[in-house]
Amino acid sequence: MARLTNRTALVTGGSRGIGRGIAERLAAEGALVAVHYGSDDSAAKETVAAIEAAGGRAFAIRAALGVDGDVETLATALETGLREYTGEARLDILVNNAALGDTGPEGESVAGFDRLFAVNVRAPYFLIRRLLPLMGAGGRIVNIGSAVTRIALPGELVYAMSKAAVTTLSRNLANEVGPRGITVNTVNPGPTRTERTAFVFDRPEAQAMMAASQAIERVGMPADIASVVAFLASEDAGWITANTIDATGGSYLGPKSLGA
C-alpha cells in the first residue's frame, strides 16, 4: 500500500481510538502524518512510535481544542513540523476526527452545550479555514461524523446535533472548494470498539445485542473506519465529494426476517 506516498496529513484526535486507527493507516499508505492530541502525551508518543516502528513517518502536535487560540496553536505547530520534515508547509489531507461525546445532563447545560459545540463544530470549521491556504489541487478533507445523525439514541442529543452540523459543513464546503480540486466528505462510524468503549463491547451480552442490530454481525473496529478514510484520501476518490459515507456495518437497518 503506497497510495499516499509524498502526501502529508493531519489527523485531529489522532492518538487514540478511531483517530489512531486513521493515523496508522494513512502512514502505512505512505503519508507523513501529524498526530494531533489534546492532553495525553503518552498516548501520542505511543502512536507515533507505533507508526515509526511499522516503517511510517509521523510527528505529534499538542493543542487543546475548544479554547481561545486553539486553531492557531495547532496550525502553527503543524506548519513547523511540516517544514521540518518536508521543507515546506504543504498539507494534502485533513481529517477532522477530534470530538467530545455527549455528557448527559452536563451536556444539556449552557456551558456543556457550548463546550461540546466548540470542540465538535467550531474547531473543525476554523481549522479548515486556517489550513485551506496550505492545500492545493488534489487536497482531501474528511470530517468524521456519526451514525447518531441517522439513529436516535438516548443520551446522544447534543452530540448528534453537533455531528449533523459537521455533515452540513462538508456538503456546503465541498461546493466552495471544488473549483480548487479539493474534495470534502464525511464518514459516519457506528458502534466501534476503542479503548474507551471496550468495557461495553467486550461483554458477551453487548456483542450479542450488536450482532442482532447489525447487517454485518460484529462490532466495528478503528481499522474499519480507517479503510474508508484512506480511500477518500486517495487519488481513487478524486471524483467523490459532498458525500456522507455510512461506515457502520449496517447498523439498525431494521428486522432481518419477518419470522415464520
Coordinates of C-alpha atoms in Angstrom, one line a residue:
M1 CA 0.0 0.0 0.0
A2 CA 1.6 3.2 -1.1
R3 CA -1.3 5.3 -2.4
L4 CA -0.3 8.3 -0.3
T5 CA 3.4 8.4 -0.9
N6 CA 4.7 12.0 -0.7
R7 CA 1.5 13.2 0.8
T8 CA 1.1 15.0 4.1
A9 CA -1.8 14.5 6.5
L10 CA -3.2 15.9 9.8
V11 CA -5.5 13.8 11.9
T12 CA -7.1 15.6 14.9
G13 CA -7.6 13.4 17.9
G14 CA -5.2 11.0 16.3
S15 CA -3.6 9.5 19.4
R16 CA -6.3 7.1 20.4
G17 CA -9.3 5.2 19.2
I18 CA -10.6 5.8 15.7
G19 CA -8.2 8.7 15.2
R20 CA -5.2 6.4 15.9
G21 CA -6.5 3.8 13.5
I22 CA -6.8 6.5 10.8
A23 CA -3.3 7.9 11.5
E24 CA -1.7 4.5 11.4
R25 CA -3.5 3.6 8.1
L26 CA -2.6 6.8 6.4
A27 CA 1.0 6.4 7.4
A28 CA 1.0 2.8 6.2
E29 CA -0.1 4.1 2.9
G30 CA 2.9 6.4 2.7
A31 CA 1.7 9.7 4.1
L32 CA 3.6 11.8 6.6
V33 CA 1.1 12.1 9.5
A34 CA 0.8 14.9 12.0
V35 CA -0.9 13.2 15.0
H36 CA -2.9 15.9 16.9
Y37 CA -3.9 15.3 20.5
G38 CA -5.3 17.3 23.4
S39 CA -3.5 16.3 26.6
D40 CA -2.4 12.6 26.7
D41 CA 1.4 12.9 25.9
S42 CA 2.0 9.2 26.5
A43 CA -0.8 8.1 24.1
A44 CA 0.6 10.5 21.4
K45 CA 4.1 9.2 21.8
E46 CA 2.9 5.6 21.7
T47 CA 1.0 6.3 18.4
V48 CA 4.0 8.0 16.8
A49 CA 6.3 5.2 17.9
A50 CA 4.0 2.5 16.5
I51 CA 3.8 4.3 13.2
E52 CA 7.6 4.6 13.0
A53 CA 8.1 1.0 14.1
A54 CA 6.0 0.0 11.1
G55 CA 8.1 2.0 8.8
G56 CA 6.0 5.1 8.6
R57 CA 6.6 8.8 9.4
A58 CA 4.7 10.8 12.0
F59 CA 5.1 13.6 14.5
A60 CA 2.8 14.7 17.3
I61 CA 1.1 18.1 17.9
R62 CA -0.4 19.0 21.2
A63 CA -3.2 21.6 21.2
A64 CA -6.4 21.7 23.4
L65 CA -9.5 22.4 21.3
G66 CA -12.4 24.5 22.3
V67 CA -10.3 27.2 23.9
D68 CA -9.2 30.6 22.8
G69 CA -6.3 30.4 20.3
D70 CA -6.8 26.6 19.7
V71 CA -6.7 26.7 15.9
E72 CA -3.7 29.0 15.7
T73 CA -1.7 26.9 18.2
L74 CA -2.4 23.7 16.2
A75 CA -1.8 25.3 12.8
T76 CA 1.5 26.9 13.8
A77 CA 2.8 23.6 15.2
L78 CA 1.7 21.9 12.1
E79 CA 3.5 24.3 9.8
T80 CA 6.6 24.0 11.8
G81 CA 6.5 20.2 11.7
L82 CA 5.8 20.0 8.0
R83 CA 8.7 22.4 7.2
E84 CA 11.0 20.3 9.4
Y85 CA 10.1 17.0 7.7
T86 CA 9.4 18.2 4.1
G87 CA 10.9 21.6 3.7
E88 CA 7.5 23.3 3.1
A89 CA 4.2 23.9 4.8
R90 CA 2.0 21.9 2.4
L91 CA -0.9 19.9 3.7
D92 CA -2.7 17.4 1.4
I93 CA -5.1 15.6 3.8
L94 CA -7.0 16.9 6.7
V95 CA -9.0 14.5 8.9
N96 CA -11.2 16.3 11.5
N97 CA -11.7 13.5 14.0
A98 CA -11.4 15.1 17.4
A99 CA -14.7 15.4 19.3
L100 CA -16.4 15.3 22.6
G101 CA -19.2 12.8 23.3
D102 CA -22.4 13.8 24.8
T103 CA -22.1 14.3 28.6
G104 CA -25.7 13.6 29.6
P105 CA -27.2 16.2 31.9
E106 CA -23.9 18.2 32.0
G107 CA -24.1 18.5 28.2
E108 CA -27.5 20.0 28.4
S109 CA -26.3 22.9 30.5
V110 CA -25.4 26.1 28.6
A111 CA -21.7 25.6 29.5
G112 CA -21.7 21.9 28.5
F113 CA -23.5 22.6 25.2
D114 CA -21.1 25.4 24.3
R115 CA -18.1 23.3 25.2
L116 CA -19.3 20.4 23.0
F117 CA -20.0 22.6 20.0
A118 CA -16.7 24.5 20.5
V119 CA -14.8 21.2 20.1
N120 CA -17.0 19.4 17.6
V121 CA -18.1 22.2 15.3
R122 CA -16.3 25.5 15.9
A123 CA -12.8 23.9 15.9
P124 CA -13.0 21.9 12.7
Y125 CA -14.7 24.9 10.9
F126 CA -12.0 27.4 11.8
L127 CA -9.2 24.8 11.4
I128 CA -10.4 24.2 7.8
R129 CA -10.4 27.9 7.2
R130 CA -6.9 28.3 8.6
L131 CA -5.4 25.4 6.7
L132 CA -7.1 25.7 3.3
P133 CA -4.2 28.1 2.1
L134 CA -1.8 25.1 2.7
M135 CA -3.8 22.8 0.4
G136 CA -3.6 22.6 -3.3
A137 CA -5.3 20.7 -6.1
G138 CA -5.9 17.1 -5.0
G139 CA -6.4 18.1 -1.4
R140 CA -8.7 16.0 0.7
I141 CA -10.8 17.0 3.7
V142 CA -12.5 14.1 5.6
N143 CA -14.8 15.0 8.5
I144 CA -15.7 12.3 11.0
G145 CA -19.4 12.4 11.8
S146 CA -21.5 9.8 13.5
A147 CA -24.3 7.3 12.8
V148 CA -26.3 9.1 15.6
T149 CA -27.3 11.6 12.9
R150 CA -29.4 8.7 11.5
I151 CA -30.1 6.6 14.6
A152 CA -31.8 8.3 17.5
L153 CA -30.1 7.0 20.7
P154 CA -30.8 8.1 24.3
G155 CA -28.3 10.5 25.8
E156 CA -26.8 11.5 22.4
L157 CA -29.0 14.5 21.5
V158 CA -26.4 17.3 21.7
Y159 CA -23.7 15.2 20.2
A160 CA -26.0 14.2 17.4
M161 CA -26.8 17.9 16.7
S162 CA -23.1 18.7 16.5
K163 CA -22.4 15.9 14.1
A164 CA -25.3 16.9 11.9
A165 CA -23.6 20.3 11.7
V166 CA -20.4 18.6 10.6
T167 CA -22.3 16.8 7.8
T168 CA -23.8 20.1 6.6
L169 CA -20.3 21.7 6.8
S170 CA -18.9 19.0 4.5
R171 CA -21.6 19.3 1.9
N172 CA -21.5 23.1 1.6
L173 CA -17.7 23.4 1.8
A174 CA -17.3 20.8 -1.0
N175 CA -19.2 23.2 -3.3
E176 CA -17.0 26.1 -2.3
V177 CA -13.6 24.4 -2.7
G178 CA -14.4 22.1 -5.6
P179 CA -13.1 24.6 -8.1
R180 CA -9.7 24.2 -6.4
G181 CA -9.7 20.5 -6.9
I182 CA -10.2 19.8 -3.2
T183 CA -12.8 17.2 -2.1
V184 CA -14.7 17.2 1.2
N185 CA -16.6 14.2 2.6
T186 CA -18.0 12.9 5.9
V187 CA -17.6 9.4 7.3
N188 CA -20.1 8.3 9.8
P189 CA -18.9 5.5 12.1
G190 CA -21.3 3.3 14.1
P191 CA -20.7 1.3 17.2
T192 CA -16.9 0.9 17.3
R193 CA -14.6 -0.8 19.8
T194 CA -11.9 1.5 21.1
E195 CA -10.1 1.8 24.4
R196 CA -12.9 3.9 25.8
T197 CA -15.7 1.5 24.7
A198 CA -14.0 -1.8 25.3
F199 CA -15.6 -2.2 28.8
V200 CA -19.0 -2.3 27.0
F201 CA -18.3 -4.0 23.7
D202 CA -16.2 -6.8 25.2
R203 CA -19.1 -8.1 27.2
P204 CA -20.8 -11.1 25.6
E205 CA -24.3 -9.6 26.1
A206 CA -23.2 -6.4 24.3
Q207 CA -21.7 -8.4 21.5
A208 CA -24.9 -10.4 21.1
M209 CA -27.0 -7.2 21.1
M210 CA -24.7 -5.6 18.4
A211 CA -24.9 -8.8 16.3
A212 CA -28.7 -8.6 16.4
S213 CA -28.7 -5.0 15.3
Q214 CA -26.1 -5.1 12.6
A215 CA -26.3 -6.3 9.0
I216 CA -22.7 -7.4 9.4
E217 CA -22.9 -9.1 12.7
R218 CA -19.9 -7.7 14.7
V219 CA -18.8 -4.6 16.4
G220 CA -16.8 -2.2 14.3
M221 CA -13.1 -1.6 14.8
P222 CA -11.0 1.6 14.2
A223 CA -9.4 -0.2 11.2
D224 CA -12.8 -0.4 9.5
I225 CA -13.3 3.4 9.6
A226 CA -9.6 4.0 8.7
S227 CA -10.0 2.0 5.5
V228 CA -12.8 4.2 4.3
V229 CA -10.9 7.4 5.2
A230 CA -7.8 6.1 3.4
F231 CA -9.8 5.5 0.3
L232 CA -11.3 9.0 0.4
A233 CA -7.8 10.5 0.9
S234 CA -6.5 8.7 -2.2
E235 CA -6.5 9.7 -5.9
D236 CA -9.1 6.9 -6.5
A237 CA -11.7 9.1 -4.7
G238 CA -11.0 12.2 -6.7
W239 CA -14.5 12.2 -8.2
I240 CA -16.2 11.8 -4.8
T241 CA -17.1 14.9 -2.9
A242 CA -20.0 16.3 -0.8
N243 CA -20.9 12.7 0.3
T244 CA -21.6 11.1 3.6
I245 CA -20.4 7.5 3.9
D246 CA -22.2 5.4 6.4
A247 CA -19.4 3.2 7.8
T248 CA -21.4 1.3 10.3
G249 CA -21.6 -2.3 9.0
G250 CA -25.3 -1.7 8.5
S251 CA -26.3 -0.6 12.0
Y252 CA -30.0 -0.6 12.8
L253 CA -31.4 -1.2 9.3
G254 CA -34.5 -3.0 10.6
P255 CA -35.5 -6.6 11.1
K256 CA -33.6 -9.2 9.2
S257 CA -36.6 -11.5 9.0
L258 CA -40.3 -11.2 9.3
G259 CA -40.4 -14.5 11.1
A260 CA -42.5 -17.6 10.3

